C-alpha cells in the first residue's frame, strides 16, 4: 500500500521558490512537507544567474518595481537569518550593478525605461545614474572602447547561487521540514479539511498546499481552482575558468562569482523545447562580453548550460489563494533569487496566517482573464 502522511502544509516544489517558502512556513511554526521532483527535472534553480536585481524591473507595473526593491532591501536580513540557522555564508554582495550599452541607442533606451519606471512609482523605484563612456571608465578602467555608457544602480547585487540553494535546504532541515526528493505529484484532490497529493511515490495529506513547482504549476494549478499561464523562455550561460578579481560589482549579463569564475548570460529562446545549448547564441554572448571587458578574451570557457525560466505570460509573479479551494496557494515567479527574501519573510508568514495581504492583490491571476476577455 502507498504511504500516506499528514502535515499542516505541503509545498509542491523544492527549488528556490519552494524552499524559501517552506523555510518561512516552518519558521512560522507549521509542520511542513516539501514534495520535490527528480534530479533531472527541468529546474530553473540550477540554471539561474544569481542576481539580486532591481534595475529596470517593473516597466508599466509599479507594484513589481516596488516588490523587487523591497526584496533587495530585505536580502541582508534574509542572508543573516539563513546563516544563523545553517552557518552558511551565501556570499551576498550588494555593491551595485551596471548595465552596459554598446550603442547610443541602447543607452537612450535604458535611460527612457528607467525614467518611466521612476515616474510610474512616484519616484519610489531604485535610484540610478546614467553614465557616459568617460564616467563609466573612471569607475571601471578595464572596460572596452565599445562601451558608450552605462546605467548604475546601488540597489543591485548578487550571491553564490549554489551556496544559496544549499543554505535553503539546510535551513529547511534545521527547522524540521520533511523534504522528499523524487516525490512527483500527479494529482491533487480536495478531501475533507485539506488536500490529498498523490504520485508514484505515495500519497500525502495536508491541510493546506502551496504550489511552487515552477513550470509544472501550469499543470497543477487548475486542480485546485488556480490559474498559472506561463510562456516558454529558455536562456543559457557561459562560465569561464577562475581568474583574479577584476569586477567588484555585477551586471545583468556579466558577473564574477566570489570563487573567481565569470558568468556570462542574457539570452532568450521562446520557440524551443530543446535543453541543449545553442552554440550560435554562445558566440554572441561571448563576443558581447569581450567587447565590454576585453580581458575576458584571455580566459577559457569551462562549462555552459541552458535552462527554462519560470515566466508568466506578462513576466510578473503570481501570488494567489484559491477561491474555490480555500487553503490552496500558488507562487510563480521568474526572479527566484531576488524575491527569495520576500518569499521567506513576507509571503510565507501570510500563508501561515491563512490569507495573502491586499498588497499582493496586483499579482492575482485575474489580470490574465481581463486581458483574455478584452
CSV table of C-alpha atoms in Angstrom, one decimal:
chain,number,residue,atom,x,y,z
A,1,UNK,CA,0.0,0.0,0.0
A,2,UNK,CA,1.3,3.5,-0.8
A,3,UNK,CA,2.4,5.7,2.1
A,4,UNK,CA,0.0,8.3,3.4
A,5,UNK,CA,1.2,11.0,5.8
A,6,UNK,CA,-0.3,14.2,7.3
A,7,UNK,CA,1.1,17.7,7.7
A,8,UNK,CA,-0.1,21.2,8.3
A,9,UNK,CA,1.0,22.3,4.8
A,10,UNK,CA,2.6,20.7,1.8
A,11,UNK,CA,4.8,22.7,-0.6
A,12,UNK,CA,5.0,21.2,-4.1
A,13,UNK,CA,8.5,22.1,-5.5
A,14,UNK,CA,11.8,22.3,-3.7
A,15,UNK,CA,13.6,24.9,-5.9
A,16,UNK,CA,14.4,28.4,-4.7
A,17,UNK,CA,10.8,29.5,-4.5
A,18,UNK,CA,9.5,26.4,-2.8
A,19,UNK,CA,12.5,26.1,-0.4
A,20,UNK,CA,12.3,29.8,0.6
A,21,UNK,CA,8.5,29.4,1.3
A,22,UNK,CA,8.9,26.1,3.1
A,23,UNK,CA,11.6,27.5,5.4
A,24,UNK,CA,9.5,30.6,6.1
A,25,UNK,CA,6.4,28.4,6.8
A,26,UNK,CA,8.5,26.2,9.2
A,27,UNK,CA,9.8,29.3,11.0
A,28,UNK,CA,6.2,30.4,11.5
A,29,UNK,CA,5.6,27.1,13.3
A,30,UNK,CA,3.9,25.0,10.6
A,31,UNK,CA,4.6,21.3,10.2
A,32,UNK,CA,5.8,21.5,6.6
A,33,UNK,CA,6.3,18.8,4.0
A,34,UNK,CA,8.1,19.5,0.7
A,35,UNK,CA,7.3,17.3,-2.3
A,36,UNK,CA,10.0,17.7,-4.9
A,37,UNK,CA,10.7,16.1,-8.3
A,38,UNK,CA,13.6,14.2,-9.7
A,39,UNK,CA,17.2,15.4,-10.0
A,40,UNK,CA,16.9,15.6,-13.8
A,41,UNK,CA,13.7,17.6,-14.0
A,42,UNK,CA,13.8,20.9,-15.7
A,43,UNK,CA,14.8,23.2,-12.8
A,44,UNK,CA,15.2,26.9,-13.1
A,45,UNK,CA,17.0,26.9,-9.7
A,46,UNK,CA,20.1,25.1,-11.1
A,47,UNK,CA,20.3,27.4,-14.1
A,48,UNK,CA,20.0,30.9,-12.6
A,49,UNK,CA,22.3,33.8,-12.9
A,50,UNK,CA,22.2,34.5,-9.1
A,51,UNK,CA,21.4,38.2,-9.3
A,52,UNK,CA,19.6,40.2,-6.6
A,53,UNK,CA,18.3,42.6,-9.2
A,54,UNK,CA,16.1,45.7,-9.2
A,55,UNK,CA,17.3,47.9,-12.0
A,56,UNK,CA,14.8,48.1,-14.9
A,57,UNK,CA,12.2,45.8,-13.3
A,58,UNK,CA,8.6,46.8,-13.3
A,59,UNK,CA,8.1,48.8,-16.5
A,60,UNK,CA,4.4,49.6,-16.6
A,61,UNK,CA,4.0,47.5,-13.4
A,62,UNK,CA,5.0,49.8,-10.5
A,63,UNK,CA,3.8,47.2,-7.9
A,64,UNK,CA,6.5,44.8,-9.3
A,65,UNK,CA,9.2,47.5,-9.3
A,66,UNK,CA,8.5,48.2,-5.6
A,67,UNK,CA,8.2,44.5,-4.8
A,68,UNK,CA,11.6,43.9,-6.3
A,69,UNK,CA,13.1,46.9,-4.5
A,70,UNK,CA,11.8,45.8,-1.1
A,71,UNK,CA,13.1,42.3,-1.8
A,72,UNK,CA,16.6,43.6,-2.3
A,73,UNK,CA,16.4,45.7,0.8
A,74,UNK,CA,15.4,42.6,2.8
A,75,UNK,CA,18.2,40.5,1.5
A,76,UNK,CA,20.8,41.3,4.2
A,77,UNK,CA,18.3,40.2,6.9
A,78,UNK,CA,17.4,37.1,4.9
A,79,UNK,CA,21.0,36.1,4.4
A,80,UNK,CA,21.8,36.7,8.1
A,81,UNK,CA,18.8,34.5,9.1
A,82,UNK,CA,20.0,31.7,6.8
A,83,UNK,CA,23.5,32.0,8.3
A,84,UNK,CA,22.1,31.8,11.8
A,85,UNK,CA,20.2,28.6,11.0
A,86,UNK,CA,22.9,27.0,8.9
A,87,UNK,CA,26.3,28.6,9.3
A,88,UNK,CA,26.4,29.0,5.6
A,89,UNK,CA,27.5,32.4,4.1
A,90,UNK,CA,25.8,32.8,0.7
A,91,UNK,CA,28.3,35.5,-0.3
A,92,UNK,CA,25.8,38.3,-0.7
A,93,UNK,CA,27.4,41.4,-2.4
A,94,UNK,CA,25.3,44.5,-2.9
A,95,UNK,CA,27.8,47.0,-4.1
A,96,UNK,CA,25.6,47.9,-7.1
A,97,UNK,CA,25.4,47.0,-10.7
A,98,UNK,CA,26.0,48.3,-14.2
A,99,UNK,CA,24.0,47.9,-17.4
A,100,UNK,CA,26.4,48.4,-20.2
A,101,UNK,CA,25.4,50.0,-23.5
A,102,UNK,CA,27.4,49.3,-26.7
A,103,UNK,CA,25.5,51.9,-28.7
A,104,UNK,CA,23.9,55.3,-28.0
A,105,UNK,CA,20.5,53.8,-28.9
A,106,UNK,CA,21.0,51.2,-26.2
A,107,UNK,CA,21.9,53.8,-23.6
A,108,UNK,CA,18.9,56.0,-24.6
A,109,UNK,CA,16.5,53.0,-24.4
A,110,UNK,CA,17.9,52.1,-20.9
A,111,UNK,CA,17.5,55.7,-19.7
A,112,UNK,CA,14.0,56.1,-21.1
A,113,UNK,CA,12.9,52.8,-19.4
A,114,UNK,CA,14.3,53.7,-16.0
A,115,UNK,CA,12.8,57.2,-16.2
A,116,UNK,CA,9.4,55.7,-17.0
A,117,UNK,CA,9.6,53.3,-14.0
A,118,UNK,CA,10.6,56.2,-11.7
A,119,UNK,CA,7.6,58.3,-12.9
A,120,UNK,CA,5.2,55.3,-12.6
A,121,UNK,CA,6.3,54.6,-9.0
A,122,UNK,CA,6.2,58.3,-7.9
A,123,UNK,CA,10.0,58.3,-7.5
A,124,UNK,CA,10.0,55.3,-5.2
A,125,UNK,CA,11.8,53.0,-7.6
A,126,UNK,CA,15.5,52.1,-7.1
A,127,UNK,CA,18.0,55.0,-7.6
A,128,UNK,CA,20.2,55.0,-10.6
A,129,UNK,CA,22.7,57.1,-12.6
A,130,UNK,CA,23.2,57.4,-16.3
A,131,UNK,CA,26.9,57.4,-17.1
A,132,UNK,CA,28.8,58.5,-20.2
A,133,UNK,CA,31.6,56.4,-21.5
A,134,UNK,CA,34.1,58.6,-19.7
A,135,UNK,CA,32.2,58.4,-16.4
A,136,UNK,CA,31.9,54.6,-16.7
A,137,UNK,CA,35.6,54.3,-17.5
A,138,UNK,CA,36.6,56.3,-14.4
A,139,UNK,CA,34.7,53.8,-12.3
A,140,UNK,CA,35.7,50.7,-14.3
A,141,UNK,CA,39.0,51.5,-16.1
A,142,UNK,CA,39.1,48.0,-17.6
A,143,UNK,CA,36.0,48.3,-19.8
A,144,UNK,CA,36.4,48.2,-23.6
A,145,UNK,CA,36.3,51.0,-26.1
A,146,UNK,CA,32.9,49.9,-27.5
A,147,UNK,CA,31.1,50.8,-24.3
A,148,UNK,CA,29.4,54.1,-24.9
A,149,UNK,CA,27.9,54.4,-21.4
A,150,UNK,CA,26.1,52.6,-18.7
A,151,UNK,CA,23.4,52.7,-16.1
A,152,UNK,CA,24.5,52.2,-12.5
A,153,UNK,CA,22.2,51.4,-9.6
A,154,UNK,CA,23.4,50.9,-6.0
A,155,UNK,CA,20.3,48.6,-5.2
A,156,UNK,CA,21.6,45.6,-7.2
A,157,UNK,CA,23.8,42.7,-6.2
A,158,UNK,CA,24.5,39.0,-6.5
A,159,UNK,CA,25.1,35.9,-4.4
A,160,UNK,CA,26.7,32.5,-4.7
A,161,UNK,CA,23.7,30.6,-6.2
A,162,UNK,CA,24.8,27.1,-5.3
A,163,UNK,CA,25.5,28.1,-1.7
A,164,UNK,CA,22.1,29.8,-1.6
A,165,UNK,CA,20.3,26.6,-2.7
A,166,UNK,CA,22.4,24.5,-0.2
A,167,UNK,CA,21.6,27.0,2.6
A,168,UNK,CA,17.9,26.9,2.0
A,169,UNK,CA,17.8,23.2,2.1
A,170,UNK,CA,20.0,23.1,5.2
A,171,UNK,CA,17.7,25.7,6.8
A,172,UNK,CA,14.7,23.5,6.0
A,173,UNK,CA,16.3,20.6,7.7
A,174,UNK,CA,17.2,22.8,10.7
A,175,UNK,CA,13.6,23.8,11.0
A,176,UNK,CA,12.3,20.2,10.7
A,177,UNK,CA,10.8,20.4,7.2
A,178,UNK,CA,10.1,16.9,5.8
A,179,UNK,CA,11.8,17.2,2.4
A,180,UNK,CA,11.0,14.4,-0.1
A,181,UNK,CA,13.0,14.2,-3.3
A,182,UNK,CA,11.7,12.1,-6.2
A,183,UNK,CA,8.2,12.6,-4.9
A,184,UNK,CA,6.4,13.9,-8.0
A,185,UNK,CA,2.8,15.0,-7.6
A,186,UNK,CA,0.4,13.7,-10.3
A,187,UNK,CA,-2.9,14.6,-8.7
A,188,UNK,CA,-4.2,17.0,-6.0
A,189,UNK,CA,-7.7,16.3,-4.7
A,190,UNK,CA,-9.7,18.2,-2.1
A,191,UNK,CA,-10.6,15.9,0.7
A,192,UNK,CA,-12.3,16.8,4.0
A,193,UNK,CA,-10.5,19.7,5.6
A,194,UNK,CA,-7.4,19.5,3.3
A,195,UNK,CA,-5.8,18.0,0.2
A,196,UNK,CA,-4.6,14.6,-0.9
A,197,UNK,CA,-1.5,14.8,-3.1
A,198,UNK,CA,-0.8,11.7,-5.0
A,199,UNK,CA,2.0,10.3,-7.2
A,200,UNK,CA,4.1,7.3,-7.9
A,201,UNK,CA,5.9,7.6,-4.5
A,202,UNK,CA,2.8,7.6,-2.4
A,203,UNK,CA,0.2,10.0,-1.0
A,204,UNK,CA,0.4,12.9,1.4
A,205,UNK,CA,-2.5,14.6,3.1
A,206,UNK,CA,-2.0,18.3,4.1
A,207,UNK,CA,-4.5,20.8,5.5
A,208,UNK,CA,-3.0,23.4,3.1
A,209,UNK,CA,-1.0,23.3,0.0
A,210,UNK,CA,1.4,25.7,-1.8
A,211,UNK,CA,2.2,25.2,-5.5
A,212,UNK,CA,5.8,26.3,-6.1
A,213,UNK,CA,6.6,23.8,-8.8
A,214,UNK,CA,7.9,26.2,-11.4
A,215,UNK,CA,6.8,25.3,-14.9
A,216,UNK,CA,4.8,22.4,-13.6
A,217,UNK,CA,2.5,24.9,-11.8
A,218,UNK,CA,0.7,25.4,-15.1
A,219,UNK,CA,-0.5,21.7,-14.9
A,220,UNK,CA,-1.1,21.6,-11.2
A,221,UNK,CA,-2.9,24.9,-10.6
A,222,UNK,CA,-6.3,24.0,-12.3
A,223,UNK,CA,-6.6,21.0,-9.9
A,224,UNK,CA,-7.2,23.5,-7.1
A,225,UNK,CA,-9.0,26.2,-9.0
A,226,UNK,CA,-6.0,28.3,-9.7
A,227,UNK,CA,-4.5,29.7,-12.9
A,228,UNK,CA,-0.8,29.9,-13.8
A,229,UNK,CA,-0.3,30.7,-17.5
A,230,UNK,CA,3.3,30.5,-18.5
A,231,UNK,CA,5.4,31.2,-21.6
A,232,UNK,CA,8.4,29.3,-22.7
A,233,UNK,CA,11.6,31.1,-22.0
A,234,UNK,CA,15.0,29.4,-22.4
A,235,UNK,CA,18.2,31.0,-21.5
A,236,UNK,CA,21.9,29.9,-21.4
A,237,UNK,CA,25.0,30.8,-19.5
A,238,UNK,CA,28.7,30.5,-20.1
A,239,UNK,CA,31.2,30.1,-17.2
A,240,UNK,CA,34.9,30.9,-17.5
A,241,UNK,CA,37.9,29.5,-15.6
A,242,UNK,CA,38.7,31.3,-12.3
A,243,UNK,CA,40.7,34.4,-12.5
A,244,UNK,CA,41.9,37.3,-10.4
A,245,UNK,CA,39.1,39.7,-9.2
A,246,UNK,CA,38.5,42.4,-11.8
A,247,UNK,CA,34.8,43.4,-11.4
A,248,UNK,CA,33.7,44.1,-7.9
A,249,UNK,CA,30.1,44.9,-8.9
A,250,UNK,CA,27.8,43.0,-11.2
A,251,UNK,CA,25.7,43.4,-14.3
A,252,UNK,CA,22.7,41.7,-15.9
A,253,UNK,CA,25.0,39.9,-18.3
A,254,UNK,CA,28.4,39.6,-16.7
A,255,UNK,CA,29.2,38.7,-13.1
A,256,UNK,CA,32.3,37.4,-11.4
A,257,UNK,CA,31.4,34.9,-8.7
A,258,UNK,CA,33.1,35.1,-5.3
A,259,UNK,CA,35.1,32.0,-6.2
A,260,UNK,CA,36.6,33.7,-9.3
A,261,UNK,CA,34.8,32.3,-12.3
A,262,UNK,CA,33.0,34.7,-14.6
A,263,UNK,CA,29.4,34.0,-15.6
A,264,UNK,CA,28.1,35.4,-18.9
A,265,UNK,CA,24.4,35.3,-19.8
A,266,UNK,CA,21.4,37.2,-21.3
A,267,UNK,CA,19.7,35.2,-24.0
A,268,UNK,CA,16.1,34.1,-24.6
A,269,UNK,CA,14.6,31.5,-26.9
A,270,UNK,CA,10.8,31.2,-26.9
A,271,UNK,CA,10.1,28.6,-29.5
A,272,UNK,CA,12.2,25.5,-28.5
A,273,UNK,CA,11.8,22.6,-26.1
A,274,UNK,CA,15.4,21.5,-26.5
A,275,UNK,CA,17.5,21.8,-23.4
A,276,UNK,CA,20.8,21.7,-25.3
A,277,UNK,CA,22.9,24.9,-25.6
A,278,UNK,CA,22.9,26.8,-28.9
A,279,UNK,CA,26.5,27.5,-30.0
A,280,UNK,CA,25.5,30.5,-32.1
A,281,UNK,CA,24.0,32.1,-29.1
A,282,UNK,CA,27.1,31.2,-27.1
A,283,UNK,CA,29.2,33.1,-29.6
A,284,UNK,CA,27.0,36.2,-29.4
A,285,UNK,CA,27.2,36.1,-25.6
A,286,UNK,CA,30.9,35.7,-25.6
A,287,UNK,CA,31.5,38.4,-28.2
A,288,UNK,CA,29.5,41.0,-26.4
A,289,UNK,CA,31.1,40.2,-23.1
A,290,UNK,CA,34.6,40.6,-24.6
A,291,UNK,CA,33.5,44.0,-26.0
A,292,UNK,CA,32.6,45.1,-22.5
A,293,UNK,CA,35.6,43.6,-20.8
A,294,UNK,CA,38.4,42.8,-23.3
A,295,UNK,CA,40.3,40.9,-20.6
A,296,UNK,CA,37.8,38.1,-20.9
A,297,UNK,CA,39.4,37.1,-24.3
A,298,UNK,CA,42.3,35.6,-22.3
A,299,UNK,CA,40.0,33.2,-20.4
A,300,UNK,CA,38.8,29.7,-21.2
A,301,UNK,CA,35.1,28.8,-21.1
A,302,UNK,CA,35.0,25.7,-18.8
A,303,UNK,CA,31.3,25.0,-19.0
A,304,UNK,CA,27.9,26.2,-20.3
A,305,UNK,CA,24.3,25.3,-19.7
A,306,UNK,CA,20.8,26.1,-20.6
A,307,UNK,CA,17.6,26.2,-18.6
A,308,UNK,CA,14.0,27.2,-18.8
A,309,UNK,CA,12.8,30.2,-16.9
A,310,UNK,CA,9.6,30.2,-14.9
A,311,UNK,CA,8.0,33.1,-16.6
A,312,UNK,CA,4.3,34.1,-16.7
A,313,UNK,CA,2.8,35.5,-19.8
A,314,UNK,CA,3.4,39.0,-18.7
A,315,UNK,CA,6.7,38.3,-16.9
A,316,UNK,CA,5.4,39.3,-13.4
A,317,UNK,CA,4.8,37.0,-10.5
A,318,UNK,CA,1.5,35.3,-9.5
A,319,UNK,CA,0.7,35.0,-5.8
A,320,UNK,CA,-2.9,33.8,-5.2
A,321,UNK,CA,-5.1,31.8,-2.9
A,322,UNK,CA,-7.8,29.7,-4.5
A,323,UNK,CA,-11.4,31.0,-4.2
A,324,UNK,CA,-12.8,27.5,-4.8
A,325,UNK,CA,-10.3,25.5,-2.7
A,326,UNK,CA,-9.5,27.6,0.4
A,327,UNK,CA,-6.1,26.7,1.7
A,328,UNK,CA,-4.5,26.2,-1.7
A,329,UNK,CA,-2.0,28.8,-2.8
A,330,UNK,CA,0.2,29.3,-5.8
A,331,UNK,CA,3.5,31.2,-6.1
A,332,UNK,CA,5.0,31.6,-9.6
A,333,UNK,CA,7.8,34.0,-10.5
A,334,UNK,CA,10.9,34.4,-12.7
A,335,UNK,CA,13.2,36.1,-10.2
A,336,UNK,CA,13.6,33.4,-7.6
A,337,UNK,CA,16.9,34.7,-6.3
A,338,UNK,CA,15.9,38.3,-5.9
A,339,UNK,CA,12.5,37.5,-4.5
A,340,UNK,CA,13.6,34.8,-2.1
A,341,UNK,CA,13.8,37.2,0.8
A,342,UNK,CA,10.2,38.3,0.2
A,343,UNK,CA,9.0,34.7,-0.2
A,344,UNK,CA,10.6,33.6,3.1
A,345,UNK,CA,10.0,36.8,5.2
A,346,UNK,CA,6.7,38.1,3.8
A,347,UNK,CA,4.7,35.7,1.7
A,348,UNK,CA,5.3,32.6,3.9
A,349,UNK,CA,4.1,34.3,7.1
A,350,UNK,CA,1.0,35.4,5.3
A,351,UNK,CA,0.2,31.9,4.0
A,352,UNK,CA,0.9,30.6,7.6
A,353,UNK,CA,-1.7,33.1,8.9
A,354,UNK,CA,-4.2,31.9,6.3
A,355,UNK,CA,-4.5,34.8,3.8
A,356,UNK,CA,-2.4,36.9,1.5
A,357,UNK,CA,-2.4,40.6,2.1
A,358,UNK,CA,-4.1,43.2,0.0
A,359,UNK,CA,-0.6,44.4,-1.1
A,360,UNK,CA,-0.3,41.2,-3.2
A,361,UNK,CA,-3.6,41.7,-4.9
A,362,UNK,CA,-2.0,43.1,-8.1
A,363,UNK,CA,-0.2,39.7,-8.5
A,364,UNK,CA,-3.6,37.9,-8.8
A,365,UNK,CA,-4.1,35.8,-11.9
A,366,UNK,CA,-7.3,37.6,-12.7
A,367,UNK,CA,-5.2,40.1,-14.7
A,368,UNK,CA,-4.9,37.4,-17.4
A,369,UNK,CA,-8.6,36.8,-17.5
A,370,UNK,CA,-9.1,40.5,-18.0
A,371,UNK,CA,-6.7,40.6,-21.0
A,372,UNK,CA,-8.2,37.4,-22.5
A,373,UNK,CA,-11.6,39.0,-22.4
A,374,UNK,CA,-10.6,42.4,-23.7
